[in-house]
């Protein structure tokens, strides 16, 4: 299908999932804890409604494509094209009424992320990219996204979901980076990566990610001129320990500190 058709389809996924999710935001709704006694991991009716509609549209339009989703597992993930979906990235923020969550819609081809969108239906913002360029659409108007070029770690802004999520050696490694930056901020989940692509944040460091937490964000950041890898410098598409940086020098400096 053409690029125009593809863009229209992803926009449809975002619009329809947003319509399914938004009525639950700042409303009373049922919630479950998926953690089985571990770290609190909530899931809501909104998560399931958003993923359901996206899966339906994908299956209707591209029956040969695979789907990997947070709420309903894997379907045909050996296919050449696999959609990677997180209906609400930032469910803790969602249930707290804070609009720093988003719907992640990613597409991988032969295991490589090739397109991604983060949609925030409450604020009306969309961040998208294909690895070559990245764009913003929202109340501020449409524009291309570019990362900023911080002079070094000493002038950089670093974000992570929470330092409490790092354990043992990972906590020490993260602390080495945080000790060198100008500003560290916590929370925001997918929003942090989009702020990096938009030129407001310089580093994002996380651990324990799943593919649906990061696949959609990789083409956005790379399209804006940034870098996303594992802590070892390899592909981040499988999740795990991930670092995103606005520039190659920042990426190299932070990787060196993570490695000790």
GROMACS .gro file of C-alpha atoms in nm:
model
  260
    1UNK     CA    1   0.000   0.000   0.000
    2UNK     CA    2   0.114   0.356  -0.057
    3UNK     CA    3   0.264   0.584   0.208
    4UNK     CA    4  -0.054   0.793   0.198
    5UNK     CA    5  -0.273   0.490   0.261
    6UNK     CA    6  -0.041   0.370   0.537
    7UNK     CA    7  -0.043   0.706   0.713
    8UNK     CA    8  -0.421   0.717   0.689
    9UNK     CA    9  -0.450   0.369   0.840
   10UNK     CA   10  -0.227   0.449   1.137
   11UNK     CA   11  -0.423   0.770   1.189
   12UNK     CA   12  -0.742   0.561   1.190
   13UNK     CA   13  -0.595   0.327   1.452
   14UNK     CA   14  -0.509   0.628   1.668
   15UNK     CA   15  -0.848   0.794   1.627
   16UNK     CA   16  -1.054   0.481   1.691
   17UNK     CA   17  -0.849   0.366   1.990
   18UNK     CA   18  -0.865   0.719   2.130
   19UNK     CA   19  -1.243   0.719   2.105
   20UNK     CA   20  -1.253   0.386   2.291
   21UNK     CA   21  -1.012   0.494   2.566
   22UNK     CA   22  -1.096   0.858   2.638
   23UNK     CA   23  -1.439   0.805   2.806
   24UNK     CA   24  -1.259   0.612   3.083
   25UNK     CA   25  -1.007   0.888   3.160
   26UNK     CA   26  -1.082   1.071   3.487
   27UNK     CA   27  -1.390   0.854   3.525
   28UNK     CA   28  -1.476   0.570   3.762
   29UNK     CA   29  -1.382   0.238   3.606
   30UNK     CA   30  -1.279  -0.113   3.700
   31UNK     CA   31  -0.909  -0.187   3.746
   32UNK     CA   32  -0.707  -0.502   3.802
   33UNK     CA   33  -0.353  -0.560   3.928
   34UNK     CA   34  -0.159  -0.787   3.688
   35UNK     CA   35   0.145  -0.812   3.914
   36UNK     CA   36   0.041  -1.130   4.103
   37UNK     CA   37   0.175  -0.982   4.424
   38UNK     CA   38   0.479  -0.806   4.273
   39UNK     CA   39   0.522  -0.440   4.176
   40UNK     CA   40   0.177  -0.285   4.120
   41UNK     CA   41   0.089  -0.329   3.751
   42UNK     CA   42  -0.262  -0.198   3.678
   43UNK     CA   43  -0.480  -0.272   3.378
   44UNK     CA   44  -0.816  -0.108   3.309
   45UNK     CA   45  -1.120  -0.151   3.088
   46UNK     CA   46  -0.976   0.131   2.877
   47UNK     CA   47  -0.658  -0.070   2.802
   48UNK     CA   48  -0.862  -0.362   2.675
   49UNK     CA   49  -1.107  -0.147   2.478
   50UNK     CA   50  -0.827   0.039   2.301
   51UNK     CA   51  -0.634  -0.273   2.204
   52UNK     CA   52  -0.949  -0.458   2.096
   53UNK     CA   53  -1.044  -0.196   1.840
   54UNK     CA   54  -0.691  -0.173   1.700
   55UNK     CA   55  -0.664  -0.551   1.664
   56UNK     CA   56  -1.001  -0.559   1.487
   57UNK     CA   57  -0.897  -0.292   1.237
   58UNK     CA   58  -0.559  -0.456   1.169
   59UNK     CA   59  -0.712  -0.800   1.118
   60UNK     CA   60  -0.975  -0.655   0.885
   61UNK     CA   61  -0.727  -0.459   0.674
   62UNK     CA   62  -0.412  -0.676   0.693
   63UNK     CA   63  -0.506  -1.033   0.781
   64UNK     CA   64  -0.154  -1.162   0.706
   65UNK     CA   65   0.010  -0.923   0.954
   66UNK     CA   66   0.101  -1.027   1.306
   67UNK     CA   67   0.011  -0.846   1.628
   68UNK     CA   68   0.198  -0.823   1.957
   69UNK     CA   69  -0.008  -0.644   2.221
   70UNK     CA   70   0.018  -0.583   2.592
   71UNK     CA   71  -0.331  -0.698   2.683
   72UNK     CA   72  -0.412  -0.986   2.446
   73UNK     CA   73  -0.076  -1.143   2.369
   74UNK     CA   74   0.079  -1.250   2.040
   75UNK     CA   75  -0.081  -1.342   1.710
   76UNK     CA   76   0.118  -1.456   1.405
   77UNK     CA   77   0.436  -1.283   1.523
   78UNK     CA   78   0.645  -1.479   1.269
   79UNK     CA   79   0.487  -1.267   0.993
   80UNK     CA   80   0.701  -1.021   0.795
   81UNK     CA   81   0.499  -0.728   0.934
   82UNK     CA   82   0.405  -0.724   1.302
   83UNK     CA   83   0.209  -0.450   1.477
   84UNK     CA   84   0.326  -0.380   1.831
   85UNK     CA   85   0.055  -0.218   2.044
   86UNK     CA   86   0.032  -0.064   2.390
   87UNK     CA   87  -0.314   0.091   2.426
   88UNK     CA   88  -0.218   0.288   2.737
   89UNK     CA   89   0.150   0.332   2.807
   90UNK     CA   90   0.147   0.495   3.148
   91UNK     CA   91  -0.154   0.326   3.307
   92UNK     CA   92  -0.047   0.450   3.654
   93UNK     CA   93  -0.069   0.808   3.525
   94UNK     CA   94  -0.400   0.726   3.353
   95UNK     CA   95  -0.566   0.599   3.672
   96UNK     CA   96  -0.428   0.901   3.858
   97UNK     CA   97  -0.588   1.145   3.613
   98UNK     CA   98  -0.254   1.278   3.488
   99UNK     CA   99  -0.231   1.320   3.106
  100UNK     CA  100   0.122   1.186   3.055
  101UNK     CA  101   0.009   0.852   2.911
  102UNK     CA  102  -0.030   0.763   2.546
  103UNK     CA  103  -0.127   0.497   2.295
  104UNK     CA  104   0.173   0.338   2.126
  105UNK     CA  105   0.127   0.201   1.773
  106UNK     CA  106   0.438   0.042   1.628
  107UNK     CA  107   0.508  -0.159   1.314
  108UNK     CA  108   0.807  -0.390   1.269
  109UNK     CA  109   0.924  -0.547   0.946
  110UNK     CA  110   1.136  -0.862   0.984
  111UNK     CA  111   1.196  -0.765   1.347
  112UNK     CA  112   1.306  -0.407   1.279
  113UNK     CA  113   1.085  -0.116   1.390
  114UNK     CA  114   0.991   0.082   1.079
  115UNK     CA  115   0.709   0.310   1.193
  116UNK     CA  116   0.571   0.440   1.521
  117UNK     CA  117   0.312   0.675   1.662
  118UNK     CA  118   0.240   0.797   2.012
  119UNK     CA  119  -0.115   0.935   2.037
  120UNK     CA  120  -0.238   1.132   2.339
  121UNK     CA  121  -0.614   1.171   2.278
  122UNK     CA  122  -0.676   1.393   2.581
  123UNK     CA  123  -0.430   1.661   2.470
  124UNK     CA  124  -0.487   1.591   2.099
  125UNK     CA  125  -0.119   1.527   2.025
  126UNK     CA  126   0.042   1.280   1.785
  127UNK     CA  127   0.414   1.208   1.754
  128UNK     CA  128   0.511   0.986   1.463
  129UNK     CA  129   0.821   0.874   1.277
  130UNK     CA  130   0.962   0.624   1.029
  131UNK     CA  131   1.329   0.634   1.127
  132UNK     CA  132   1.409   0.893   0.860
  133UNK     CA  133   1.194   1.180   0.983
  134UNK     CA  134   0.955   1.249   1.267
  135UNK     CA  135   0.654   1.477   1.299
  136UNK     CA  136   0.427   1.635   1.559
  137UNK     CA  137   0.059   1.715   1.512
  138UNK     CA  138  -0.146   1.883   1.780
  139UNK     CA  139  -0.266   2.210   1.932
  140UNK     CA  140   0.067   2.375   1.853
  141UNK     CA  141   0.032   2.297   1.483
  142UNK     CA  142   0.215   2.043   1.268
  143UNK     CA  143   0.594   2.046   1.253
  144UNK     CA  144   0.899   1.826   1.208
  145UNK     CA  145   1.070   1.697   1.522
  146UNK     CA  146   1.441   1.736   1.591
  147UNK     CA  147   1.642   1.644   1.898
  148UNK     CA  148   1.854   1.915   2.054
  149UNK     CA  149   2.231   1.903   2.080
  150UNK     CA  150   2.331   1.941   2.445
  151UNK     CA  151   2.695   2.036   2.498
  152UNK     CA  152   2.748   1.739   2.728
  153UNK     CA  153   2.612   1.549   3.026
  154UNK     CA  154   2.663   1.850   3.251
  155UNK     CA  155   2.398   2.044   3.057
  156UNK     CA  156   2.166   1.751   2.988
  157UNK     CA  157   1.817   1.668   3.115
  158UNK     CA  158   1.763   1.300   3.204
  159UNK     CA  159   1.432   1.122   3.254
  160UNK     CA  160   1.331   0.782   3.388
  161UNK     CA  161   1.002   0.641   3.508
  162UNK     CA  162   1.135   0.597   3.864
  163UNK     CA  163   1.482   0.529   4.010
  164UNK     CA  164   1.309   0.286   4.247
  165UNK     CA  165   1.258   0.048   3.953
  166UNK     CA  166   1.635  -0.009   3.921
  167UNK     CA  167   1.774  -0.279   4.149
  168UNK     CA  168   2.127  -0.376   4.252
  169UNK     CA  169   2.395  -0.303   3.991
  170UNK     CA  170   2.139  -0.138   3.764
  171UNK     CA  171   2.057   0.116   4.036
  172UNK     CA  172   2.425   0.199   4.080
  173UNK     CA  173   2.473   0.230   3.704
  174UNK     CA  174   2.177   0.466   3.668
  175UNK     CA  175   2.297   0.673   3.965
  176UNK     CA  176   2.634   0.727   3.795
  177UNK     CA  177   2.458   0.891   3.500
  178UNK     CA  178   2.215   1.095   3.710
  179UNK     CA  179   2.503   1.233   3.918
  180UNK     CA  180   2.653   1.391   3.605
  181UNK     CA  181   2.350   1.562   3.449
  182UNK     CA  182   2.206   1.907   3.512
  183UNK     CA  183   1.848   1.796   3.573
  184UNK     CA  184   1.673   1.463   3.635
  185UNK     CA  185   1.296   1.423   3.619
  186UNK     CA  186   1.081   1.118   3.690
  187UNK     CA  187   0.763   0.978   3.542
  188UNK     CA  188   0.598   1.039   3.204
  189UNK     CA  189   0.658   0.694   3.047
  190UNK     CA  190   0.623   0.729   2.666
  191UNK     CA  191   0.593   1.107   2.696
  192UNK     CA  192   0.958   1.130   2.805
  193UNK     CA  193   1.076   0.975   2.477
  194UNK     CA  194   0.856   1.208   2.275
  195UNK     CA  195   0.995   1.507   2.463
  196UNK     CA  196   1.341   1.385   2.368
  197UNK     CA  197   1.237   1.370   2.002
  198UNK     CA  198   1.087   1.719   2.033
  199UNK     CA  199   1.408   1.868   2.172
  200UNK     CA  200   1.309   1.923   2.536
  201UNK     CA  201   1.487   1.626   2.700
  202UNK     CA  202   1.831   1.479   2.628
  203UNK     CA  203   1.838   1.130   2.781
  204UNK     CA  204   1.589   0.861   2.884
  205UNK     CA  205   1.714   0.555   3.071
  206UNK     CA  206   1.490   0.262   3.162
  207UNK     CA  207   1.501  -0.106   3.258
  208UNK     CA  208   1.252  -0.390   3.244
  209UNK     CA  209   1.076  -0.271   2.928
  210UNK     CA  210   0.868  -0.496   2.704
  211UNK     CA  211   0.871  -0.466   2.324
  212UNK     CA  212   0.534  -0.287   2.329
  213UNK     CA  213   0.688  -0.020   2.557
  214UNK     CA  214   0.954   0.084   2.308
  215UNK     CA  215   0.903  -0.040   1.948
  216UNK     CA  216   0.673   0.248   1.847
  217UNK     CA  217   0.910   0.505   1.998
  218UNK     CA  218   1.227   0.392   1.822
  219UNK     CA  219   1.134   0.524   1.471
  220UNK     CA  220   1.016   0.852   1.626
  221UNK     CA  221   1.341   0.919   1.809
  222UNK     CA  222   1.562   0.799   1.524
  223UNK     CA  223   1.358   1.004   1.276
  224UNK     CA  224   1.421   1.311   1.492
  225UNK     CA  225   1.796   1.252   1.495
  226UNK     CA  226   1.831   1.063   1.822
  227UNK     CA  227   1.965   0.720   1.917
  228UNK     CA  228   1.791   0.432   2.098
  229UNK     CA  229   1.979   0.117   2.203
  230UNK     CA  230   2.012  -0.135   2.481
  231UNK     CA  231   2.255  -0.054   2.763
  232UNK     CA  232   2.506  -0.270   2.572
  233UNK     CA  233   2.465  -0.065   2.255
  234UNK     CA  234   2.256  -0.320   2.063
  235UNK     CA  235   1.898  -0.316   1.941
  236UNK     CA  236   1.633  -0.195   2.185
  237UNK     CA  237   1.344  -0.354   1.994
  238UNK     CA  238   1.319  -0.644   2.237
  239UNK     CA  239   1.282  -0.415   2.539
  240UNK     CA  240   1.483  -0.477   2.855
  241UNK     CA  241   1.741  -0.214   2.952
  242UNK     CA  242   1.702   0.082   2.715
  243UNK     CA  243   1.877   0.416   2.670
  244UNK     CA  244   1.760   0.692   2.436
  245UNK     CA  245   1.983   0.990   2.367
  246UNK     CA  246   1.950   1.311   2.167
  247UNK     CA  247   2.295   1.278   2.011
  248UNK     CA  248   2.578   1.031   1.955
  249UNK     CA  249   2.821   1.203   2.200
  250UNK     CA  250   2.561   1.198   2.480
  251UNK     CA  251   2.479   0.836   2.402
  252UNK     CA  252   2.845   0.735   2.420
  253UNK     CA  253   2.907   0.927   2.743
  254UNK     CA  254   2.601   0.779   2.915
  255UNK     CA  255   2.681   0.425   2.795
  256UNK     CA  256   3.029   0.454   2.940
  257UNK     CA  257   2.889   0.551   3.280
  258UNK     CA  258   2.629   0.271   3.269
  259UNK     CA  259   2.910   0.024   3.203
  260UNK     CA  260   3.107   0.158   3.499
   0.00000   0.00000   0.00000
